[in-house]
GROMACS .gro file of C-alpha atoms in nm:
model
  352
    1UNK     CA    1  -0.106   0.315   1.346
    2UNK     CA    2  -0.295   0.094   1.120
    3UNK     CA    3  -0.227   0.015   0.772
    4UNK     CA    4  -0.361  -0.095   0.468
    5UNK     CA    5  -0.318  -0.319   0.150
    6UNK     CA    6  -0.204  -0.112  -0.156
    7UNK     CA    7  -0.486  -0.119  -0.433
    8UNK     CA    8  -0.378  -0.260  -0.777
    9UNK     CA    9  -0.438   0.099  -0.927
   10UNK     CA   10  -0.212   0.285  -0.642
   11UNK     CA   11   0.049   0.016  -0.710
   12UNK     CA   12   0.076   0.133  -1.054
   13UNK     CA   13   0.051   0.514  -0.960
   14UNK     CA   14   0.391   0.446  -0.777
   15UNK     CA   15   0.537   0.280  -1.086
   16UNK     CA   16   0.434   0.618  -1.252
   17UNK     CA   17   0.676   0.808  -1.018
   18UNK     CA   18   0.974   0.569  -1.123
   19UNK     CA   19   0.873   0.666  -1.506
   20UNK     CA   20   0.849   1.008  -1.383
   21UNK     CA   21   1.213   1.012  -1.228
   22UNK     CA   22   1.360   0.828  -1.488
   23UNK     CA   23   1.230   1.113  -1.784
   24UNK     CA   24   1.329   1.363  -1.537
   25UNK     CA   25   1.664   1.226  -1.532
   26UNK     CA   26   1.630   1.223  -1.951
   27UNK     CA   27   1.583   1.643  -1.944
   28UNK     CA   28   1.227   1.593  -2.067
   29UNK     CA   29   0.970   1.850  -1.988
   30UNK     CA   30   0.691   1.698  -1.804
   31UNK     CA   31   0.310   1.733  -1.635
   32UNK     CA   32   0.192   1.537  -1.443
   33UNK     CA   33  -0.185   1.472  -1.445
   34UNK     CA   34  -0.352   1.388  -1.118
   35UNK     CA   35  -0.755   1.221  -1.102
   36UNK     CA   36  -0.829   1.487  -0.792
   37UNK     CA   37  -1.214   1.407  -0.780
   38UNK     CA   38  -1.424   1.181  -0.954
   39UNK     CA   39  -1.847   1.167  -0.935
   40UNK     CA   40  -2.009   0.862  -1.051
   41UNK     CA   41  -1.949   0.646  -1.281
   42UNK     CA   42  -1.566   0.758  -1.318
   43UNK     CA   43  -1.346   0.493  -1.497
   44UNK     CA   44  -1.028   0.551  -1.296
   45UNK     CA   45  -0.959   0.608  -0.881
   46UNK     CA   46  -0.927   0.952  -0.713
   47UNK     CA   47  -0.543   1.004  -0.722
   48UNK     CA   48  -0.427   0.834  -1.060
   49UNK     CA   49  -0.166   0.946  -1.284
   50UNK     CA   50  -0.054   1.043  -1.624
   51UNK     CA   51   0.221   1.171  -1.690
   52UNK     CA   52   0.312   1.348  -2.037
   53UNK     CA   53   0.613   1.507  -2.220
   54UNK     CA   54   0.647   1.829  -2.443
   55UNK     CA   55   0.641   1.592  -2.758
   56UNK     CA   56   0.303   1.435  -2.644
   57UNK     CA   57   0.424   1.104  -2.547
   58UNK     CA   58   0.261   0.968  -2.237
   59UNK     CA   59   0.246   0.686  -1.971
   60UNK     CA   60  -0.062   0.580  -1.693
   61UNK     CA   61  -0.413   0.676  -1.717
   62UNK     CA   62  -0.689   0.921  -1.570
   63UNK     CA   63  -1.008   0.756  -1.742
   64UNK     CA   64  -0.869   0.433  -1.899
   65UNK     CA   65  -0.882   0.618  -2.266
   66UNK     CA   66  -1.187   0.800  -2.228
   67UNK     CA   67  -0.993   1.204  -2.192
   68UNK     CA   68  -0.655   1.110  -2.235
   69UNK     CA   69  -0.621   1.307  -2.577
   70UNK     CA   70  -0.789   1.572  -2.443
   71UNK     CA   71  -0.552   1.585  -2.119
   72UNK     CA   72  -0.264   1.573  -2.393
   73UNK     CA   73  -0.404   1.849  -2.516
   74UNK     CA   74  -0.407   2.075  -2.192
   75UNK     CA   75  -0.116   1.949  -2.091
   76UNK     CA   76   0.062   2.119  -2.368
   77UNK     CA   77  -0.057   2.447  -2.292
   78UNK     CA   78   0.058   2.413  -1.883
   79UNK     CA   79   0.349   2.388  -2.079
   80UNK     CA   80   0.386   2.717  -2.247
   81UNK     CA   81   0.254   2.898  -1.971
   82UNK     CA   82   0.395   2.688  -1.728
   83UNK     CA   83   0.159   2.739  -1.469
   84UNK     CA   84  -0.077   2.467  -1.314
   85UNK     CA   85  -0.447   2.435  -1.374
   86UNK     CA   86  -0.769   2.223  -1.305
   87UNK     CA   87  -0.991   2.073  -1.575
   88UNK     CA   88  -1.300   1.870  -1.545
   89UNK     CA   89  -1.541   1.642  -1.810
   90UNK     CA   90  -1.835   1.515  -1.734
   91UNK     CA   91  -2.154   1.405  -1.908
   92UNK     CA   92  -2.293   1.806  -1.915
   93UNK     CA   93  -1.992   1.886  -2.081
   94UNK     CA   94  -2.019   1.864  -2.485
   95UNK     CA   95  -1.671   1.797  -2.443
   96UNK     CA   96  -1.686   1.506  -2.231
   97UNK     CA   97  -1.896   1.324  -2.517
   98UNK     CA   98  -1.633   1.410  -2.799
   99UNK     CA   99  -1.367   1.224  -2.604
  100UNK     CA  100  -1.591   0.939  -2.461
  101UNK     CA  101  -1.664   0.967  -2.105
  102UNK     CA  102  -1.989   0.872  -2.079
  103UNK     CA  103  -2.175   0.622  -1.796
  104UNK     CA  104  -2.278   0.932  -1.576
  105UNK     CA  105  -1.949   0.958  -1.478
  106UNK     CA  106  -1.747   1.303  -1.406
  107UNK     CA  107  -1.342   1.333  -1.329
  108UNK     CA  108  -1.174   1.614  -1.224
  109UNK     CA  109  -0.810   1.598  -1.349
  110UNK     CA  110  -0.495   1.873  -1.205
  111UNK     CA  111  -0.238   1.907  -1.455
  112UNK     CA  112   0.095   2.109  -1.291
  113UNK     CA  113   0.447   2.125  -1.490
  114UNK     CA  114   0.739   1.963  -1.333
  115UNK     CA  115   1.019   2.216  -1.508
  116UNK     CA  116   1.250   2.291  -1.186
  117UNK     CA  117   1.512   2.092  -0.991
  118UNK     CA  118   1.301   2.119  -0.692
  119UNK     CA  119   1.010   1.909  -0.893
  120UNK     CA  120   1.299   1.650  -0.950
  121UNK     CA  121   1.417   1.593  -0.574
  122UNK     CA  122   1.039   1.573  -0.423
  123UNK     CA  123   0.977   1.275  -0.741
  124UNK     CA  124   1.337   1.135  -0.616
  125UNK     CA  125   1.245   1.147  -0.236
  126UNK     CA  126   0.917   1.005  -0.290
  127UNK     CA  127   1.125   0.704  -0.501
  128UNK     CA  128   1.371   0.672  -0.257
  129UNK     CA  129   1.058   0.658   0.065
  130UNK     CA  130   0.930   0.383  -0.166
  131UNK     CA  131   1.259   0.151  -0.200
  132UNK     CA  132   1.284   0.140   0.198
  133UNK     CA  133   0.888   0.069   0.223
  134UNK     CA  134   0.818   0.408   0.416
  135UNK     CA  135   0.432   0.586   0.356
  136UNK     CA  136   0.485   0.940   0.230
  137UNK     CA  137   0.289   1.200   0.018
  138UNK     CA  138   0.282   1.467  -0.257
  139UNK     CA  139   0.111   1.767  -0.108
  140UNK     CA  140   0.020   1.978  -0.378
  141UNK     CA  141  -0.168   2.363  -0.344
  142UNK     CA  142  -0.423   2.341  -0.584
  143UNK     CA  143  -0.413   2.721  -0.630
  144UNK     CA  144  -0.034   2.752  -0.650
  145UNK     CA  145   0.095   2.426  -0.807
  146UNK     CA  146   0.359   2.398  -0.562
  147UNK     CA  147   0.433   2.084  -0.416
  148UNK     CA  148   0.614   1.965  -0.100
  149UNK     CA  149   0.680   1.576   0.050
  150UNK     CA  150   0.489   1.478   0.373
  151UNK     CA  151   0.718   1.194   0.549
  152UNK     CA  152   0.606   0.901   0.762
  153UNK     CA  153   0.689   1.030   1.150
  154UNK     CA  154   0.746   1.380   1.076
  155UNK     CA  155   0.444   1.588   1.150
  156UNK     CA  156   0.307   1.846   0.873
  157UNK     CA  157   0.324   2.207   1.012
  158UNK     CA  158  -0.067   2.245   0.931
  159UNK     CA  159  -0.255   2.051   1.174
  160UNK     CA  160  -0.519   1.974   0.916
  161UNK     CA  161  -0.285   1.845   0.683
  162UNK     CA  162  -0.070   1.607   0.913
  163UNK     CA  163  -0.413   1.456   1.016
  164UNK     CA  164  -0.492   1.391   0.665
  165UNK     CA  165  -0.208   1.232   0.585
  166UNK     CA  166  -0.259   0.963   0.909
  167UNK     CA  167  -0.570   0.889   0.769
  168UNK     CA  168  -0.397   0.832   0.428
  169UNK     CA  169  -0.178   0.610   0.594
  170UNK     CA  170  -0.462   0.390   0.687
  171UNK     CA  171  -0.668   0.404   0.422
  172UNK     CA  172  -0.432   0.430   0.141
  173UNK     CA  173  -0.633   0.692  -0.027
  174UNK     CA  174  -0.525   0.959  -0.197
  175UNK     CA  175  -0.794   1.334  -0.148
  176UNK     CA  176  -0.830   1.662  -0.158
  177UNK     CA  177  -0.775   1.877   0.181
  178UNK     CA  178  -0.829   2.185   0.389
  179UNK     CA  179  -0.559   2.351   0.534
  180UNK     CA  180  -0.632   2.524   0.895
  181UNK     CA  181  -0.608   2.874   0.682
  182UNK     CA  182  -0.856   2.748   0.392
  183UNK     CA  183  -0.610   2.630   0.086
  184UNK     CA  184  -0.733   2.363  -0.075
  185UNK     CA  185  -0.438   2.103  -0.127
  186UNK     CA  186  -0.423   1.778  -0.274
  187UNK     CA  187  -0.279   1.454  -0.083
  188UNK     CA  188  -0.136   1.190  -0.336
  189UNK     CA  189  -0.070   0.897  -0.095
  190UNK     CA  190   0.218   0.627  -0.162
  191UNK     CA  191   0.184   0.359   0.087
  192UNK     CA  192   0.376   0.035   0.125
  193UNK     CA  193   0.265  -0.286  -0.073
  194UNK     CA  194   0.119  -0.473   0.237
  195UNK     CA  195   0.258  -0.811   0.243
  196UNK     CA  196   0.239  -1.152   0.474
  197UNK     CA  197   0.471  -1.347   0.569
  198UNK     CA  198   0.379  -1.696   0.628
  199UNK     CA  199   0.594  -1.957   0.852
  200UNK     CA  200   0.466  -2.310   0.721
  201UNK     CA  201   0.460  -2.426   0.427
  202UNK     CA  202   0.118  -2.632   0.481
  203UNK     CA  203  -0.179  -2.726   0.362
  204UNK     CA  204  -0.365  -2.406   0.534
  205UNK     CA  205  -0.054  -2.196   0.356
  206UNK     CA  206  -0.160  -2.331   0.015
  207UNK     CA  207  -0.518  -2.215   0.061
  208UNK     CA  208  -0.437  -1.921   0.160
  209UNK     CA  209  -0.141  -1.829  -0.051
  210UNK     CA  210  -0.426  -1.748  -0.387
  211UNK     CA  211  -0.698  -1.537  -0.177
  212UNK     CA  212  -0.434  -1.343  -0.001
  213UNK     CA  213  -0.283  -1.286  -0.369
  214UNK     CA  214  -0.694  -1.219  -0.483
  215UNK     CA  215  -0.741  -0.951  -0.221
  216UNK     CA  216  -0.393  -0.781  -0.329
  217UNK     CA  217  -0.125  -0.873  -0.064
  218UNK     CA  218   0.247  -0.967  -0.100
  219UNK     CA  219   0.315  -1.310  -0.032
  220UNK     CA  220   0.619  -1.487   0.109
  221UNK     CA  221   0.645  -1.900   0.308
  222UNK     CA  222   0.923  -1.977   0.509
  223UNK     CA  223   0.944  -2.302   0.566
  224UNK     CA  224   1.272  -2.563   0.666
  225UNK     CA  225   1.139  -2.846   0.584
  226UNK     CA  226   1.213  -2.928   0.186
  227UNK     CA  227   0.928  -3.194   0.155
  228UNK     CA  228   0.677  -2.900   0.256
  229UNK     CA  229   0.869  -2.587   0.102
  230UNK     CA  230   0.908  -2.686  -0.287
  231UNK     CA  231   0.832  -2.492  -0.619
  232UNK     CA  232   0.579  -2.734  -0.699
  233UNK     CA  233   0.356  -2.676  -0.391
  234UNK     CA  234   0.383  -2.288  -0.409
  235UNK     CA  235   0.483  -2.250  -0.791
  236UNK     CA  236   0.430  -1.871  -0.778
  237UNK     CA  237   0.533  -1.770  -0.460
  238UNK     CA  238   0.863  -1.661  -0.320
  239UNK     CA  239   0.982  -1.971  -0.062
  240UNK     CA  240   1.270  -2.017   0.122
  241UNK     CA  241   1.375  -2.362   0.194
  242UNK     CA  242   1.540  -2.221   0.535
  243UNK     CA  243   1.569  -2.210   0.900
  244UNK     CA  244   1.377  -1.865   1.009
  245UNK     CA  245   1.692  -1.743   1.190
  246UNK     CA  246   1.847  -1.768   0.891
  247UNK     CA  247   1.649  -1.575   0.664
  248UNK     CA  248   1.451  -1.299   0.874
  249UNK     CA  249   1.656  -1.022   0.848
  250UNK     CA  250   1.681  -1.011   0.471
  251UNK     CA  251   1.286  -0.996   0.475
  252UNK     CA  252   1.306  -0.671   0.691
  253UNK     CA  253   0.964  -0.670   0.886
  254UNK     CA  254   0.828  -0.375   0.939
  255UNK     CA  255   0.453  -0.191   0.996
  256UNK     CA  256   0.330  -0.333   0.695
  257UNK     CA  257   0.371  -0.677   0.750
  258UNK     CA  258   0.178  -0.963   0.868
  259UNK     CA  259   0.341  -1.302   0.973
  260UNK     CA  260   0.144  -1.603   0.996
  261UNK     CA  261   0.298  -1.889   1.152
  262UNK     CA  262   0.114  -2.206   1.127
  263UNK     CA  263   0.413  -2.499   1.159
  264UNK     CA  264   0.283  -2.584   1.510
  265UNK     CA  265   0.691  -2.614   1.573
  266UNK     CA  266   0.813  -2.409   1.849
  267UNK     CA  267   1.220  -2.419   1.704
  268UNK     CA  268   1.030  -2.311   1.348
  269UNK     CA  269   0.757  -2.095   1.485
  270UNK     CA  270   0.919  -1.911   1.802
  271UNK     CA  271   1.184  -1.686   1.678
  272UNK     CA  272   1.004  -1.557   1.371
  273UNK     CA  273   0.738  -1.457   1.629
  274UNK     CA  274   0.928  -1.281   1.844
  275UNK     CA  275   1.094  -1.095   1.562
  276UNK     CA  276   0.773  -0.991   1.435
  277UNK     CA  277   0.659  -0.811   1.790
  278UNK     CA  278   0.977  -0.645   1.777
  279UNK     CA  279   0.943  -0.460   1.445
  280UNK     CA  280   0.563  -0.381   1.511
  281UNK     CA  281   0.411  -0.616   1.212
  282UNK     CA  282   0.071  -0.507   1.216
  283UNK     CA  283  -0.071  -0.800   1.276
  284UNK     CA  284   0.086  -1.115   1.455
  285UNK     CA  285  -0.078  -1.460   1.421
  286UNK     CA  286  -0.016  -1.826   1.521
  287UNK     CA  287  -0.124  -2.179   1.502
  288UNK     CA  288  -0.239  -2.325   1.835
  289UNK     CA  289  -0.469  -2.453   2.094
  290UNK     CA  290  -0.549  -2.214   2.412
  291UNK     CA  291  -0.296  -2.484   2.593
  292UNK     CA  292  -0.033  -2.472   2.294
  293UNK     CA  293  -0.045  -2.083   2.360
  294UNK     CA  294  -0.018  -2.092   2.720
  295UNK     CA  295   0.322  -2.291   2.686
  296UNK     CA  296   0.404  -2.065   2.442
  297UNK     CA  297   0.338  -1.771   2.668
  298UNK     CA  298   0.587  -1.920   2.898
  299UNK     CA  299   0.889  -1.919   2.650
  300UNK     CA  300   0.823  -1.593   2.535
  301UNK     CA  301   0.844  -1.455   2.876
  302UNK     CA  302   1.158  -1.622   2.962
  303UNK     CA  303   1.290  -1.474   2.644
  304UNK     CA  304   1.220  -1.135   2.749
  305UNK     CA  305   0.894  -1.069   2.612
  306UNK     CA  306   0.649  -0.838   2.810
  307UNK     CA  307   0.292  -0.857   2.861
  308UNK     CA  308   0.183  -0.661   2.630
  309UNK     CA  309   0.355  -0.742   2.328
  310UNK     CA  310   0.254  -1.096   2.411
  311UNK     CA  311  -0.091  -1.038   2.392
  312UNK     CA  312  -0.037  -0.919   2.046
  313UNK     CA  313  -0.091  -1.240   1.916
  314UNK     CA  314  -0.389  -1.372   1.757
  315UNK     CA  315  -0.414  -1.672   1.908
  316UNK     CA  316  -0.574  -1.928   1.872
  317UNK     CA  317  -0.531  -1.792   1.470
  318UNK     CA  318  -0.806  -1.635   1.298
  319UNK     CA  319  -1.152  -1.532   1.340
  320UNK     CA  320  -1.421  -1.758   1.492
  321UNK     CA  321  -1.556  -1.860   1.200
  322UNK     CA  322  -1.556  -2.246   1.295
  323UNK     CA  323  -1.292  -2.342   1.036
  324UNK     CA  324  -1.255  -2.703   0.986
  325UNK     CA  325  -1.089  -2.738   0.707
  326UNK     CA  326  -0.730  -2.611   0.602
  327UNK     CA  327  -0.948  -2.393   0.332
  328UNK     CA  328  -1.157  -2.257   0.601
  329UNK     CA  329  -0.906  -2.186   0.856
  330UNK     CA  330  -0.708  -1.986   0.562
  331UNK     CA  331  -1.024  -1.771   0.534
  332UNK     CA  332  -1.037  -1.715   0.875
  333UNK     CA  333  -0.701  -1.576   0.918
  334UNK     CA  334  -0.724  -1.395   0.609
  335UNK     CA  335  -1.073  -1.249   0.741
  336UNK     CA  336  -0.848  -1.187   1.060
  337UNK     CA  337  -0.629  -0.965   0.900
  338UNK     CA  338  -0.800  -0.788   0.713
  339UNK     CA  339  -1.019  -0.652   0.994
  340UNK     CA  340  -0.663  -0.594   1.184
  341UNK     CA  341  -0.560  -0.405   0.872
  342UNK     CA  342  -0.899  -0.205   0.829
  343UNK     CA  343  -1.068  -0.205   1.189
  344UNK     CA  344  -1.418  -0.346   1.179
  345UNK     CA  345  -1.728  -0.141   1.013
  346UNK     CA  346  -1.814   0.000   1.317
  347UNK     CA  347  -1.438   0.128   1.368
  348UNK     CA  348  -1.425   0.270   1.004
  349UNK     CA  349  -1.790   0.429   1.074
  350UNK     CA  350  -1.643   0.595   1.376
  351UNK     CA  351  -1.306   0.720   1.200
  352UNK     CA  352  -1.477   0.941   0.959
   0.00000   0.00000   0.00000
């Protein structure tokens, strides 16, 4: 299944479940505030959170300051009554100009108590998901409040719901949904930081280290060779100054992983490769002429390597751009996978 990068502001939404956990874990009485839908000009993403206690205190965002006060507010009364509700401001609404949204914009915001132990595990399994880089969701009834966990791999009893959440995966967007029987629920994604892993520490890697970073992916250079791999090359960016065999398996590829190897070194290149068709990286990409990749093809077969993962490769490395330079060849590859990662307009077009 494809997957995507995770957006700066869904990032944060799944630091708001570790502050959500940890005030759990303090006996605080808590709702949590949920951006549901949003119509134009709307400061903050469909599916961000706030999160707020029963002395007022509170941590995230729904409209970057605009309603927060007034979300306080409401949030106080879910307390009392301790049931779940929905509340809207927009433009229309006199409201809406007291507390400062403005712009044309319009956010609807779902405020539900989390009072019972059962609120506490779905938080702490949604946490846990999260450490071990698994997608997962919050599936909320909008008319009930109650909440249950959709899991990577394990289908949703609702077909309408489980197919909701594989576009979630994909997408990384969080949405409101139909069930087959006509709830309304909402999904609240949490998806995987995508990250790539680069073998080289070269002159395309240092090009591409700072767009990759720009565009929001997770960035890590393997590279053996200390006069390439130093601090002052890549001065933000975790290195290790090791042999591949040495270090994969505490970098744990998985779905949501790219590696990019660009040494042009078989002993550096090879195994890292191979390791990355095993564990079903997303995308799989190396430096090399159409000759270079034929030879290649040849190890890789006597290593046990079928067909078909083979051809997994992008090679030669990135899209046809006609990349010259080490700055344009990082382009390319990011271009590369990024269109991997999202499918091409006329893929997306043909998804919805």
């Amino acid at each position: 299944m494809p997957v995507v990068t995770l957006p700066k502001e869904l990032s944060e939404n799944l630091d708001m479940l570790a502050v959500v956990e940890r005030w759990q874990a303090e006996g605080r009485k808590l709702v949590l505030a949920t951006v549901i839908e949003t119509w134009g000009s709307a400061p903050r993403p469909i599916g961000s959170h706030l999160i707020i206690d029963e002395n007022g205190e509170f941590e995230g965002s729904v409209s970057g300051g605009c309603v927060e006060g007034a979300v306080v507010s409401e949030a106080m009364d879910v307390l009392d009554s301790g049931e779940a509700r929905k509340i809207e401001f927009g433009v229309a609404d006199e409201t809406a100009w007291r507390v400062g949204l403005s712009c044309g914009g319009k956010i609807s915001v779902y405020l539900q108590p989390l009072a019972t132990e059962t609120d506490h595990s779905l938080i702490s399994l949604l946490n846990k998901t999260r450490s071990k880089r698994q997608p997962a969701a919050l599936l909320t009834n909008l008319a009930t409040g109650s909440s249950s966990v959709i899991l990577f791999g394990s289908d949703a009893e609702d077909p309408s719901l489980s197919a909701a959440f594989e576009a979630g995966v994909r997408s990384g967007k969080s949405g409101q949904v139909q069930s087959d029987g006509g709830e309304e629920y909402f999904l609240s994604m949490q998806v995987p930081a995508t990250r790539i892993v680069v073998i080289g520490a070269v002159h395309i890697t240092q090009a591409l280290v700072p767009i990759a970073q720009t565009a929001g992916f997770d960035m890590t250079i393997v590279d053996p060779r200390t006069a390439f791999a130093s601090q002052e090359r890549f001065p933000d960016t975790p290195l290790l100054a090791e042999w591949p065999e040495d270090v994969m398996a505490q970098l744990e590829l998985d779905p949501f992983t790219a590696v990019v190897a660009i040494t042009h070194d078989p002993k550096i290149d090879d195994l890292p490769l191979q390791q990355a068709l095993r564990a079903g990286c997303f995308y799989v990409g190396a430096l090399g002429s159409r000759k270079t990749h034929a030879k290649r093809k040849e190890r890789f077969h006597a290593a046990g390597v079928n067909e078909e993962d083979f051809a997994r490769i992008k090679a030669p490395i990135g899209l046809d751009i006609g990349g010259v330079t080490p700055a344009e060849i990082a382009v390319a590859i990011l271009a590369e996978i990024i269109v991997t990662l999202r499918g091409s307009k006329a893929e997306q077009k043909k998804a919805v």
